[in-house]
Amino acid sequence: MGILIGTSAGVFTLDGRALLDDVDVAHVTQRNGDWWAVGRSGVLRSGEQLAEAPAGAKLNCIVVTEKTVYVGGGGARLFVLADGELVEDLAFAHAPGRDDWYTPWGGPPDVRSLSAGPEGTVYVNVHVGGILRLEDDGAPTPTLDINSDVHEVRAHPAQTGVVVAATARGLAVARDGHRFEFNKKGLEHTYCRAVAVRDGTVLISSSRGPRGGDARLHRGDLDGGHLETLDALGPFDGNIDTHCVAMTREGWFVGRGPAVWASTDSGATWDVAVGGLPKITCLA
Protein backbone atom coordinates (compact mmCIF):
# COMPACT_ATOMS: atom_id res chain seq x y z
CA MET A 1 0.00 0.00 0.00
CA GLY A 2 2.99 2.30 0.50
CA ILE A 3 3.04 5.51 2.53
CA LEU A 4 -0.30 6.82 3.76
CA ILE A 5 -0.73 10.39 4.94
CA GLY A 6 -3.08 11.38 7.74
CA THR A 7 -4.27 14.99 7.70
CA SER A 8 -6.72 17.34 9.34
CA ALA A 9 -9.16 16.53 6.52
CA GLY A 10 -8.69 12.89 5.60
CA VAL A 11 -6.23 10.20 4.52
CA PHE A 12 -4.22 10.46 1.30
CA THR A 13 -1.81 8.35 -0.71
CA LEU A 14 1.60 9.60 -1.76
CA ASP A 15 0.24 10.54 -5.19
CA GLY A 16 -2.34 12.81 -3.55
CA ARG A 17 -5.34 10.51 -3.95
CA ALA A 18 -7.89 10.79 -1.12
CA LEU A 19 -8.85 7.56 0.64
CA LEU A 20 -10.93 9.35 3.27
CA ASP A 21 -12.45 12.84 3.06
CA ASP A 22 -13.55 15.43 5.59
CA VAL A 23 -12.32 13.55 8.68
CA ASP A 24 -9.86 15.08 11.15
CA VAL A 25 -7.33 12.24 11.48
CA ALA A 26 -4.95 12.09 14.44
CA HIS A 27 -3.08 8.92 13.54
CA VAL A 28 -2.95 6.22 10.86
CA THR A 29 -1.32 2.79 10.94
CA GLN A 30 -1.21 -0.19 8.57
CA ARG A 31 -1.42 -3.92 9.20
CA ASN A 32 -2.05 -6.96 6.99
CA GLY A 33 -3.27 -4.92 4.03
CA ASP A 34 -5.67 -2.76 6.04
CA TRP A 35 -5.18 0.77 7.25
CA TRP A 36 -6.55 1.98 10.56
CA ALA A 37 -7.22 5.57 11.60
CA VAL A 38 -8.34 7.42 14.70
CA GLY A 39 -9.68 10.91 15.11
CA ARG A 40 -12.63 12.84 16.40
CA SER A 41 -15.10 10.43 14.83
CA GLY A 42 -13.62 7.29 16.38
CA VAL A 43 -11.84 4.26 14.90
CA LEU A 44 -11.88 3.42 11.18
CA ARG A 45 -10.51 0.41 9.30
CA SER A 46 -9.82 1.06 5.61
CA GLY A 47 -12.40 3.86 5.72
CA GLU A 48 -15.15 1.95 7.52
CA GLN A 49 -16.04 3.26 10.96
CA LEU A 50 -15.79 0.50 13.55
CA ALA A 51 -16.35 2.42 16.79
CA GLU A 52 -17.25 5.91 17.91
CA ALA A 53 -15.04 7.88 20.25
CA PRO A 54 -16.27 7.52 23.85
CA ALA A 55 -18.07 10.58 25.17
CA GLY A 56 -15.59 13.29 26.05
CA ALA A 57 -12.58 11.29 24.83
CA LYS A 58 -9.87 12.72 22.56
CA LEU A 59 -8.24 9.96 20.51
CA ASN A 60 -4.55 10.40 19.68
CA CYS A 61 -3.05 7.15 18.40
CA ILE A 62 -3.70 3.51 17.53
CA VAL A 63 -1.75 0.25 17.40
CA VAL A 64 -3.00 -3.06 16.00
CA THR A 65 -1.60 -6.44 17.07
CA GLU A 66 -2.62 -10.00 16.25
CA LYS A 67 -4.76 -10.04 19.39
CA THR A 68 -5.84 -6.50 20.21
CA VAL A 69 -6.48 -2.99 18.93
CA TYR A 70 -5.35 -0.34 21.41
CA VAL A 71 -6.23 3.35 21.17
CA GLY A 72 -4.53 6.05 23.23
CA GLY A 73 -6.26 9.22 24.26
CA GLY A 74 -6.27 12.41 26.25
CA GLY A 75 -6.25 12.23 30.01
CA ALA A 76 -3.71 9.39 29.64
CA ARG A 77 -6.52 6.97 28.80
CA LEU A 78 -6.00 3.69 26.97
CA PHE A 79 -8.86 1.94 25.19
CA VAL A 80 -9.33 -1.53 23.73
CA LEU A 81 -11.57 -2.16 20.71
CA ALA A 82 -14.11 -4.83 21.71
CA ASP A 83 -17.37 -5.71 19.93
CA GLY A 84 -17.59 -2.40 18.11
CA GLU A 85 -16.86 -0.25 21.18
CA LEU A 86 -13.84 1.38 22.73
CA VAL A 87 -13.59 0.07 26.29
CA GLU A 88 -11.24 1.67 28.78
CA ASP A 89 -8.30 -0.47 29.86
CA LEU A 90 -8.75 -0.57 33.62
CA ALA A 91 -5.28 -1.96 34.32
CA PHE A 92 -3.76 1.05 32.59
CA ALA A 93 -6.13 3.37 34.43
CA HIS A 94 -4.40 2.18 37.63
CA ALA A 95 -0.86 1.95 36.22
CA PRO A 96 2.05 2.24 38.66
CA GLY A 97 3.28 5.82 39.00
CA ARG A 98 0.20 7.30 37.37
CA ASP A 99 -0.23 9.91 40.10
CA ASP A 100 3.12 11.41 39.08
CA TRP A 101 2.25 11.93 35.41
CA TYR A 102 1.93 15.58 34.38
CA THR A 103 2.30 18.19 31.66
CA PRO A 104 4.58 21.26 31.94
CA TRP A 105 1.59 23.57 31.43
CA GLY A 106 -0.51 21.93 34.12
CA GLY A 107 -3.03 20.14 31.92
CA PRO A 108 -3.80 16.41 31.99
CA PRO A 109 -1.23 14.06 30.39
CA ASP A 110 -1.89 12.22 27.12
CA VAL A 111 -1.18 8.83 25.68
CA ARG A 112 0.78 10.41 22.84
CA SER A 113 2.03 7.41 20.86
CA LEU A 114 1.79 3.60 20.76
CA SER A 115 3.93 0.96 19.13
CA ALA A 116 4.13 -2.84 19.03
CA GLY A 117 7.14 -5.09 18.59
CA PRO A 118 7.20 -8.04 16.17
CA GLU A 119 6.21 -10.41 18.98
CA GLY A 120 3.21 -8.22 19.89
CA THR A 121 4.52 -6.41 22.98
CA VAL A 122 2.89 -2.97 23.15
CA TYR A 123 4.70 0.16 24.32
CA VAL A 124 2.67 3.12 25.56
CA ASN A 125 4.15 6.64 25.54
CA VAL A 126 2.59 8.97 28.09
CA HIS A 127 3.32 12.67 27.82
CA VAL A 128 4.58 13.29 30.41
CA GLY A 129 4.79 9.86 32.02
CA GLY A 130 7.51 7.90 30.27
CA ILE A 131 7.01 4.61 28.42
CA LEU A 132 5.05 1.68 29.81
CA ARG A 133 5.32 -1.84 28.46
CA LEU A 134 2.18 -3.96 28.44
CA GLU A 135 3.01 -7.43 29.72
CA ASP A 136 1.41 -10.62 28.40
CA ASP A 137 -1.31 -10.35 31.05
CA GLY A 138 -1.98 -6.71 30.09
CA ALA A 139 -0.33 -5.26 33.19
CA PRO A 140 1.56 -2.01 32.44
CA THR A 141 5.20 -1.87 33.56
CA PRO A 142 6.99 1.52 33.67
CA THR A 143 10.38 1.72 31.99
CA LEU A 144 12.43 4.93 31.71
CA ASP A 145 12.27 8.01 33.97
CA ILE A 146 9.08 9.94 33.30
CA ASN A 147 11.01 13.24 33.28
CA SER A 148 12.72 12.14 30.07
CA ASP A 149 9.67 13.79 28.44
CA VAL A 150 8.95 11.23 25.69
CA HIS A 151 7.25 12.48 22.51
CA GLU A 152 7.21 9.28 20.44
CA VAL A 153 8.00 5.59 20.94
CA ARG A 154 8.74 3.14 18.12
CA ALA A 155 9.38 -0.58 18.50
CA HIS A 156 11.66 -2.08 15.88
CA PRO A 157 9.51 -3.85 13.26
CA ALA A 158 11.76 -6.92 13.14
CA GLN A 159 13.97 -7.05 16.27
CA THR A 160 12.23 -8.14 19.47
CA GLY A 161 12.93 -5.88 22.44
CA VAL A 162 14.55 -3.10 20.42
CA VAL A 163 12.70 0.15 21.10
CA VAL A 164 13.58 3.75 20.24
CA ALA A 165 12.10 6.98 21.58
CA ALA A 166 12.27 10.69 20.82
CA THR A 167 12.66 12.55 24.12
CA ALA A 168 13.60 15.97 25.45
CA ARG A 169 16.97 14.40 26.33
CA GLY A 170 17.71 13.14 22.82
CA LEU A 171 17.38 9.65 21.37
CA ALA A 172 16.60 6.81 23.79
CA VAL A 173 17.29 3.18 22.79
CA ALA A 174 16.43 -0.06 24.60
CA ARG A 175 17.50 -3.53 23.52
CA ASP A 176 15.54 -5.50 26.10
CA GLY A 177 12.28 -3.54 25.93
CA HIS A 178 13.01 -1.97 29.28
CA ARG A 179 16.43 -0.42 29.94
CA PHE A 180 16.94 2.72 27.85
CA GLU A 181 20.20 4.48 27.10
CA PHE A 182 20.34 8.07 25.83
CA ASN A 183 22.29 9.40 22.88
CA LYS A 184 22.63 13.10 22.12
CA LYS A 185 25.97 12.99 20.29
CA GLY A 186 25.92 15.42 17.38
CA LEU A 187 22.66 17.11 18.41
CA GLU A 188 22.78 20.88 18.77
CA HIS A 189 19.31 20.68 20.36
CA THR A 190 18.34 17.64 22.44
CA TYR A 191 14.59 18.30 22.25
CA CYS A 192 13.31 15.54 19.93
CA ARG A 193 9.76 14.98 18.67
CA ALA A 194 9.68 12.23 16.01
CA VAL A 195 11.54 8.97 15.53
CA ALA A 196 11.57 6.03 13.11
CA VAL A 197 13.65 2.85 12.92
CA ARG A 198 14.38 0.29 10.22
CA ASP A 199 17.14 -2.33 10.04
CA GLY A 200 20.06 -0.73 11.94
CA THR A 201 19.19 2.91 11.19
CA VAL A 202 17.30 5.46 13.27
CA LEU A 203 15.87 8.79 12.10
CA ILE A 204 15.09 11.39 14.74
CA SER A 205 13.97 15.03 14.60
CA SER A 206 15.13 17.82 16.87
CA SER A 207 14.36 21.48 17.48
CA ARG A 208 14.99 24.26 19.97
CA GLY A 209 12.03 23.22 22.13
CA PRO A 210 8.24 22.78 22.34
CA ARG A 211 7.60 25.80 20.12
CA GLY A 212 10.10 24.50 17.59
CA GLY A 213 12.60 26.45 15.55
CA ASP A 214 15.70 25.15 13.77
CA ALA A 215 13.88 21.83 13.30
CA ARG A 216 16.14 19.24 11.68
CA LEU A 217 16.32 15.53 10.92
CA HIS A 218 19.21 13.32 12.01
CA ARG A 219 20.42 9.84 11.07
CA GLY A 220 22.09 7.44 13.47
CA ASP A 221 22.89 3.80 14.13
CA LEU A 222 21.13 1.60 16.64
CA ASP A 223 24.57 0.75 18.00
CA GLY A 224 25.09 4.37 19.08
CA GLY A 225 27.62 6.92 17.95
CA HIS A 226 27.27 10.31 16.31
CA LEU A 227 23.84 11.45 15.13
CA GLU A 228 24.39 12.99 11.70
CA THR A 229 22.36 16.05 10.73
CA LEU A 230 20.78 15.66 7.28
CA ASP A 231 21.59 19.14 6.02
CA ALA A 232 19.74 18.72 2.73
CA LEU A 233 16.40 18.96 4.59
CA GLY A 234 15.38 22.06 6.54
CA PRO A 235 15.94 23.66 8.92
CA PHE A 236 12.26 24.40 9.49
CA ASP A 237 10.28 26.66 11.76
CA GLY A 238 8.10 24.79 14.24
CA ASN A 239 8.76 21.05 14.68
CA ILE A 240 9.02 17.87 12.64
CA ASP A 241 6.31 16.36 14.77
CA THR A 242 5.36 13.07 16.38
CA HIS A 243 4.29 10.41 13.82
CA CYS A 244 5.61 12.49 10.89
CA VAL A 245 8.77 10.53 10.01
CA ALA A 246 8.63 7.17 8.20
CA MET A 247 11.05 4.69 6.60
CA THR A 248 10.29 2.09 3.91
CA ARG A 249 12.32 -0.02 1.50
CA GLU A 250 11.75 2.68 -1.09
CA GLY A 251 12.94 5.65 0.95
CA TRP A 252 12.65 8.00 3.91
CA PHE A 253 9.72 10.39 4.35
CA VAL A 254 8.94 13.48 6.41
CA GLY A 255 5.52 15.13 6.65
CA ARG A 256 5.28 18.75 7.62
CA GLY A 257 2.57 21.35 7.01
CA PRO A 258 0.96 20.59 3.60
CA ALA A 259 3.83 18.57 2.11
CA VAL A 260 5.64 15.25 2.31
CA TRP A 261 9.38 15.29 1.63
CA ALA A 262 11.06 12.11 0.34
CA SER A 263 14.62 10.86 0.00
CA THR A 264 15.66 7.76 -1.93
CA ASP A 265 19.40 8.13 -1.25
CA SER A 266 19.58 7.79 2.55
CA GLY A 267 18.98 11.49 3.18
CA ALA A 268 21.58 12.96 0.82
CA THR A 269 18.87 14.73 -1.22
CA TRP A 270 15.19 15.45 -0.64
CA ASP A 271 12.28 16.36 -2.90
CA VAL A 272 8.63 17.20 -2.27
CA ALA A 273 6.75 13.98 -3.06
CA VAL A 274 3.32 15.56 -2.65
CA GLY A 275 2.19 19.05 -1.63
CA GLY A 276 -0.93 21.13 -1.25
CA LEU A 277 -2.50 18.77 1.29
CA PRO A 278 -4.45 19.73 4.40
CA LYS A 279 -2.28 19.96 7.52
CA ILE A 280 -0.38 16.68 7.87
CA THR A 281 -0.75 14.93 11.23
CA CYS A 282 1.02 11.61 10.56
CA LEU A 283 2.60 9.20 8.11
CA ALA A 284 2.00 5.45 8.04
CSV table of C-alpha atoms in Angstrom, one decimal:
chain,number,residue,atom,x,y,z
A,1,MET,CA,0.0,0.0,0.0
A,2,GLY,CA,3.0,2.3,0.5
A,3,ILE,CA,3.0,5.5,2.5
A,4,LEU,CA,-0.3,6.8,3.8
A,5,ILE,CA,-0.7,10.4,4.9
A,6,GLY,CA,-3.1,11.4,7.7
A,7,THR,CA,-4.3,15.0,7.7
A,8,SER,CA,-6.7,17.3,9.3
A,9,ALA,CA,-9.2,16.5,6.5
A,10,GLY,CA,-8.7,12.9,5.6
A,11,VAL,CA,-6.2,10.2,4.5
A,12,PHE,CA,-4.2,10.5,1.3
A,13,THR,CA,-1.8,8.4,-0.7
A,14,LEU,CA,1.6,9.6,-1.8
A,15,ASP,CA,0.2,10.5,-5.2
A,16,GLY,CA,-2.3,12.8,-3.5
A,17,ARG,CA,-5.3,10.5,-3.9
A,18,ALA,CA,-7.9,10.8,-1.1
A,19,LEU,CA,-8.9,7.6,0.6
A,20,LEU,CA,-10.9,9.4,3.3
A,21,ASP,CA,-12.5,12.8,3.1
A,22,ASP,CA,-13.5,15.4,5.6
A,23,VAL,CA,-12.3,13.6,8.7
A,24,ASP,CA,-9.9,15.1,11.1
A,25,VAL,CA,-7.3,12.2,11.5
A,26,ALA,CA,-5.0,12.1,14.4
A,27,HIS,CA,-3.1,8.9,13.5
A,28,VAL,CA,-3.0,6.2,10.9
A,29,THR,CA,-1.3,2.8,10.9
A,30,GLN,CA,-1.2,-0.2,8.6
A,31,ARG,CA,-1.4,-3.9,9.2
A,32,ASN,CA,-2.1,-7.0,7.0
A,33,GLY,CA,-3.3,-4.9,4.0
A,34,ASP,CA,-5.7,-2.8,6.0
A,35,TRP,CA,-5.2,0.8,7.3
A,36,TRP,CA,-6.5,2.0,10.6
A,37,ALA,CA,-7.2,5.6,11.6
A,38,VAL,CA,-8.3,7.4,14.7
A,39,GLY,CA,-9.7,10.9,15.1
A,40,ARG,CA,-12.6,12.8,16.4
A,41,SER,CA,-15.1,10.4,14.8
A,42,GLY,CA,-13.6,7.3,16.4
A,43,VAL,CA,-11.8,4.3,14.9
A,44,LEU,CA,-11.9,3.4,11.2
A,45,ARG,CA,-10.5,0.4,9.3
A,46,SER,CA,-9.8,1.1,5.6
A,47,GLY,CA,-12.4,3.9,5.7
A,48,GLU,CA,-15.2,1.9,7.5
A,49,GLN,CA,-16.0,3.3,11.0
A,50,LEU,CA,-15.8,0.5,13.5
A,51,ALA,CA,-16.3,2.4,16.8
A,52,GLU,CA,-17.3,5.9,17.9
A,53,ALA,CA,-15.0,7.9,20.3
A,54,PRO,CA,-16.3,7.5,23.9
A,55,ALA,CA,-18.1,10.6,25.2
A,56,GLY,CA,-15.6,13.3,26.1
A,57,ALA,CA,-12.6,11.3,24.8
A,58,LYS,CA,-9.9,12.7,22.6
A,59,LEU,CA,-8.2,10.0,20.5
A,60,ASN,CA,-4.5,10.4,19.7
A,61,CYS,CA,-3.0,7.2,18.4
A,62,ILE,CA,-3.7,3.5,17.5
A,63,VAL,CA,-1.7,0.3,17.4
A,64,VAL,CA,-3.0,-3.1,16.0
A,65,THR,CA,-1.6,-6.4,17.1
A,66,GLU,CA,-2.6,-10.0,16.2
A,67,LYS,CA,-4.8,-10.0,19.4
A,68,THR,CA,-5.8,-6.5,20.2
A,69,VAL,CA,-6.5,-3.0,18.9
A,70,TYR,CA,-5.3,-0.3,21.4
A,71,VAL,CA,-6.2,3.4,21.2
A,72,GLY,CA,-4.5,6.0,23.2
A,73,GLY,CA,-6.3,9.2,24.3
A,74,GLY,CA,-6.3,12.4,26.3
A,75,GLY,CA,-6.3,12.2,30.0
A,76,ALA,CA,-3.7,9.4,29.6
A,77,ARG,CA,-6.5,7.0,28.8
A,78,LEU,CA,-6.0,3.7,27.0
A,79,PHE,CA,-8.9,1.9,25.2
A,80,VAL,CA,-9.3,-1.5,23.7
A,81,LEU,CA,-11.6,-2.2,20.7
A,82,ALA,CA,-14.1,-4.8,21.7
A,83,ASP,CA,-17.4,-5.7,19.9
A,84,GLY,CA,-17.6,-2.4,18.1
A,85,GLU,CA,-16.9,-0.3,21.2
A,86,LEU,CA,-13.8,1.4,22.7
A,87,VAL,CA,-13.6,0.1,26.3
A,88,GLU,CA,-11.2,1.7,28.8
A,89,ASP,CA,-8.3,-0.5,29.9
A,90,LEU,CA,-8.8,-0.6,33.6
A,91,ALA,CA,-5.3,-2.0,34.3
A,92,PHE,CA,-3.8,1.1,32.6
A,93,ALA,CA,-6.1,3.4,34.4
A,94,HIS,CA,-4.4,2.2,37.6
A,95,ALA,CA,-0.9,2.0,36.2
A,96,PRO,CA,2.1,2.2,38.7
A,97,GLY,CA,3.3,5.8,39.0
A,98,ARG,CA,0.2,7.3,37.4
A,99,ASP,CA,-0.2,9.9,40.1
A,100,ASP,CA,3.1,11.4,39.1
A,101,TRP,CA,2.3,11.9,35.4
A,102,TYR,CA,1.9,15.6,34.4
A,103,THR,CA,2.3,18.2,31.7
A,104,PRO,CA,4.6,21.3,31.9
A,105,TRP,CA,1.6,23.6,31.4
A,106,GLY,CA,-0.5,21.9,34.1
A,107,GLY,CA,-3.0,20.1,31.9
A,108,PRO,CA,-3.8,16.4,32.0
A,109,PRO,CA,-1.2,14.1,30.4
A,110,ASP,CA,-1.9,12.2,27.1
A,111,VAL,CA,-1.2,8.8,25.7
A,112,ARG,CA,0.8,10.4,22.8
A,113,SER,CA,2.0,7.4,20.9
A,114,LEU,CA,1.8,3.6,20.8
A,115,SER,CA,3.9,1.0,19.1
A,116,ALA,CA,4.1,-2.8,19.0
A,117,GLY,CA,7.1,-5.1,18.6
A,118,PRO,CA,7.2,-8.0,16.2
A,119,GLU,CA,6.2,-10.4,19.0
A,120,GLY,CA,3.2,-8.2,19.9
A,121,THR,CA,4.5,-6.4,23.0
A,122,VAL,CA,2.9,-3.0,23.1
A,123,TYR,CA,4.7,0.2,24.3
A,124,VAL,CA,2.7,3.1,25.6
A,125,ASN,CA,4.2,6.6,25.5
A,126,VAL,CA,2.6,9.0,28.1
A,127,HIS,CA,3.3,12.7,27.8
A,128,VAL,CA,4.6,13.3,30.4
A,129,GLY,CA,4.8,9.9,32.0
A,130,GLY,CA,7.5,7.9,30.3
A,131,ILE,CA,7.0,4.6,28.4
A,132,LEU,CA,5.0,1.7,29.8
A,133,ARG,CA,5.3,-1.8,28.5
A,134,LEU,CA,2.2,-4.0,28.4
A,135,GLU,CA,3.0,-7.4,29.7
A,136,ASP,CA,1.4,-10.6,28.4
A,137,ASP,CA,-1.3,-10.3,31.0
A,138,GLY,CA,-2.0,-6.7,30.1
A,139,ALA,CA,-0.3,-5.3,33.2
A,140,PRO,CA,1.6,-2.0,32.4
A,141,THR,CA,5.2,-1.9,33.6
A,142,PRO,CA,7.0,1.5,33.7
A,143,THR,CA,10.4,1.7,32.0
A,144,LEU,CA,12.4,4.9,31.7
A,145,ASP,CA,12.3,8.0,34.0
A,146,ILE,CA,9.1,9.9,33.3
A,147,ASN,CA,11.0,13.2,33.3
A,148,SER,CA,12.7,12.1,30.1
A,149,ASP,CA,9.7,13.8,28.4
A,150,VAL,CA,8.9,11.2,25.7
A,151,HIS,CA,7.2,12.5,22.5
A,152,GLU,CA,7.2,9.3,20.4
A,153,VAL,CA,8.0,5.6,20.9
A,154,ARG,CA,8.7,3.1,18.1
A,155,ALA,CA,9.4,-0.6,18.5
A,156,HIS,CA,11.7,-2.1,15.9
A,157,PRO,CA,9.5,-3.8,13.3
A,158,ALA,CA,11.8,-6.9,13.1
A,159,GLN,CA,14.0,-7.0,16.3
A,160,THR,CA,12.2,-8.1,19.5
A,161,GLY,CA,12.9,-5.9,22.4
A,162,VAL,CA,14.5,-3.1,20.4
A,163,VAL,CA,12.7,0.2,21.1
A,164,VAL,CA,13.6,3.8,20.2
A,165,ALA,CA,12.1,7.0,21.6
A,166,ALA,CA,12.3,10.7,20.8
A,167,THR,CA,12.7,12.5,24.1
A,168,ALA,CA,13.6,16.0,25.4
A,169,ARG,CA,17.0,14.4,26.3
A,170,GLY,CA,17.7,13.1,22.8
A,171,LEU,CA,17.4,9.7,21.4
A,172,ALA,CA,16.6,6.8,23.8
A,173,VAL,CA,17.3,3.2,22.8
A,174,ALA,CA,16.4,-0.1,24.6
A,175,ARG,CA,17.5,-3.5,23.5
A,176,ASP,CA,15.5,-5.5,26.1
A,177,GLY,CA,12.3,-3.5,25.9
A,178,HIS,CA,13.0,-2.0,29.3
A,179,ARG,CA,16.4,-0.4,29.9
A,180,PHE,CA,16.9,2.7,27.9
A,181,GLU,CA,20.2,4.5,27.1
A,182,PHE,CA,20.3,8.1,25.8
A,183,ASN,CA,22.3,9.4,22.9
A,184,LYS,CA,22.6,13.1,22.1
A,185,LYS,CA,26.0,13.0,20.3
A,186,GLY,CA,25.9,15.4,17.4
A,187,LEU,CA,22.7,17.1,18.4
A,188,GLU,CA,22.8,20.9,18.8
A,189,HIS,CA,19.3,20.7,20.4
A,190,THR,CA,18.3,17.6,22.4
A,191,TYR,CA,14.6,18.3,22.3
A,192,CYS,CA,13.3,15.5,19.9
A,193,ARG,CA,9.8,15.0,18.7
A,194,ALA,CA,9.7,12.2,16.0
A,195,VAL,CA,11.5,9.0,15.5
A,196,ALA,CA,11.6,6.0,13.1
A,197,VAL,CA,13.7,2.9,12.9
A,198,ARG,CA,14.4,0.3,10.2
A,199,ASP,CA,17.1,-2.3,10.0
A,200,GLY,CA,20.1,-0.7,11.9
A,201,THR,CA,19.2,2.9,11.2
A,202,VAL,CA,17.3,5.5,13.3
A,203,LEU,CA,15.9,8.8,12.1
A,204,ILE,CA,15.1,11.4,14.7
A,205,SER,CA,14.0,15.0,14.6
A,206,SER,CA,15.1,17.8,16.9
A,207,SER,CA,14.4,21.5,17.5
A,208,ARG,CA,15.0,24.3,20.0
A,209,GLY,CA,12.0,23.2,22.1
A,210,PRO,CA,8.2,22.8,22.3
A,211,ARG,CA,7.6,25.8,20.1
A,212,GLY,CA,10.1,24.5,17.6
A,213,GLY,CA,12.6,26.4,15.6
A,214,ASP,CA,15.7,25.2,13.8
A,215,ALA,CA,13.9,21.8,13.3
A,216,ARG,CA,16.1,19.2,11.7
A,217,LEU,CA,16.3,15.5,10.9
A,218,HIS,CA,19.2,13.3,12.0
A,219,ARG,CA,20.4,9.8,11.1
A,220,GLY,CA,22.1,7.4,13.5
A,221,ASP,CA,22.9,3.8,14.1
A,222,LEU,CA,21.1,1.6,16.6
A,223,ASP,CA,24.6,0.7,18.0
A,224,GLY,CA,25.1,4.4,19.1
A,225,GLY,CA,27.6,6.9,17.9
A,226,HIS,CA,27.3,10.3,16.3
A,227,LEU,CA,23.8,11.5,15.1
A,228,GLU,CA,24.4,13.0,11.7
A,229,THR,CA,22.4,16.0,10.7
A,230,LEU,CA,20.8,15.7,7.3
A,231,ASP,CA,21.6,19.1,6.0
A,232,ALA,CA,19.7,18.7,2.7
A,233,LEU,CA,16.4,19.0,4.6
A,234,GLY,CA,15.4,22.1,6.5
A,235,PRO,CA,15.9,23.7,8.9
A,236,PHE,CA,12.3,24.4,9.5
A,237,ASP,CA,10.3,26.7,11.8
A,238,GLY,CA,8.1,24.8,14.2
A,239,ASN,CA,8.8,21.1,14.7
A,240,ILE,CA,9.0,17.9,12.6
A,241,ASP,CA,6.3,16.4,14.8
A,242,THR,CA,5.4,13.1,16.4
A,243,HIS,CA,4.3,10.4,13.8
A,244,CYS,CA,5.6,12.5,10.9
A,245,VAL,CA,8.8,10.5,10.0
A,246,ALA,CA,8.6,7.2,8.2
A,247,MET,CA,11.0,4.7,6.6
A,248,THR,CA,10.3,2.1,3.9
A,249,ARG,CA,12.3,0.0,1.5
A,250,GLU,CA,11.8,2.7,-1.1
A,251,GLY,CA,12.9,5.7,1.0
A,252,TRP,CA,12.7,8.0,3.9
A,253,PHE,CA,9.7,10.4,4.3
A,254,VAL,CA,8.9,13.5,6.4
A,255,GLY,CA,5.5,15.1,6.7
A,256,ARG,CA,5.3,18.7,7.6
A,257,GLY,CA,2.6,21.4,7.0
A,258,PRO,CA,1.0,20.6,3.6
A,259,ALA,CA,3.8,18.6,2.1
A,260,VAL,CA,5.6,15.3,2.3
A,261,TRP,CA,9.4,15.3,1.6
A,262,ALA,CA,11.1,12.1,0.3
A,263,SER,CA,14.6,10.9,0.0
A,264,THR,CA,15.7,7.8,-1.9
A,265,ASP,CA,19.4,8.1,-1.2
A,266,SER,CA,19.6,7.8,2.5
A,267,GLY,CA,19.0,11.5,3.2
A,268,ALA,CA,21.6,13.0,0.8
A,269,THR,CA,18.9,14.7,-1.2
A,270,TRP,CA,15.2,15.4,-0.6
A,271,ASP,CA,12.3,16.4,-2.9
A,272,VAL,CA,8.6,17.2,-2.3
A,273,ALA,CA,6.7,14.0,-3.1
A,274,VAL,CA,3.3,15.6,-2.6
A,275,GLY,CA,2.2,19.0,-1.6
A,276,GLY,CA,-0.9,21.1,-1.3
A,277,LEU,CA,-2.5,18.8,1.3
A,278,PRO,CA,-4.4,19.7,4.4
A,279,LYS,CA,-2.3,20.0,7.5
A,280,ILE,CA,-0.4,16.7,7.9
A,281,THR,CA,-0.7,14.9,11.2
A,282,CYS,CA,1.0,11.6,10.6
A,283,LEU,CA,2.6,9.2,8.1
A,284,ALA,CA,2.0,5.5,8.0
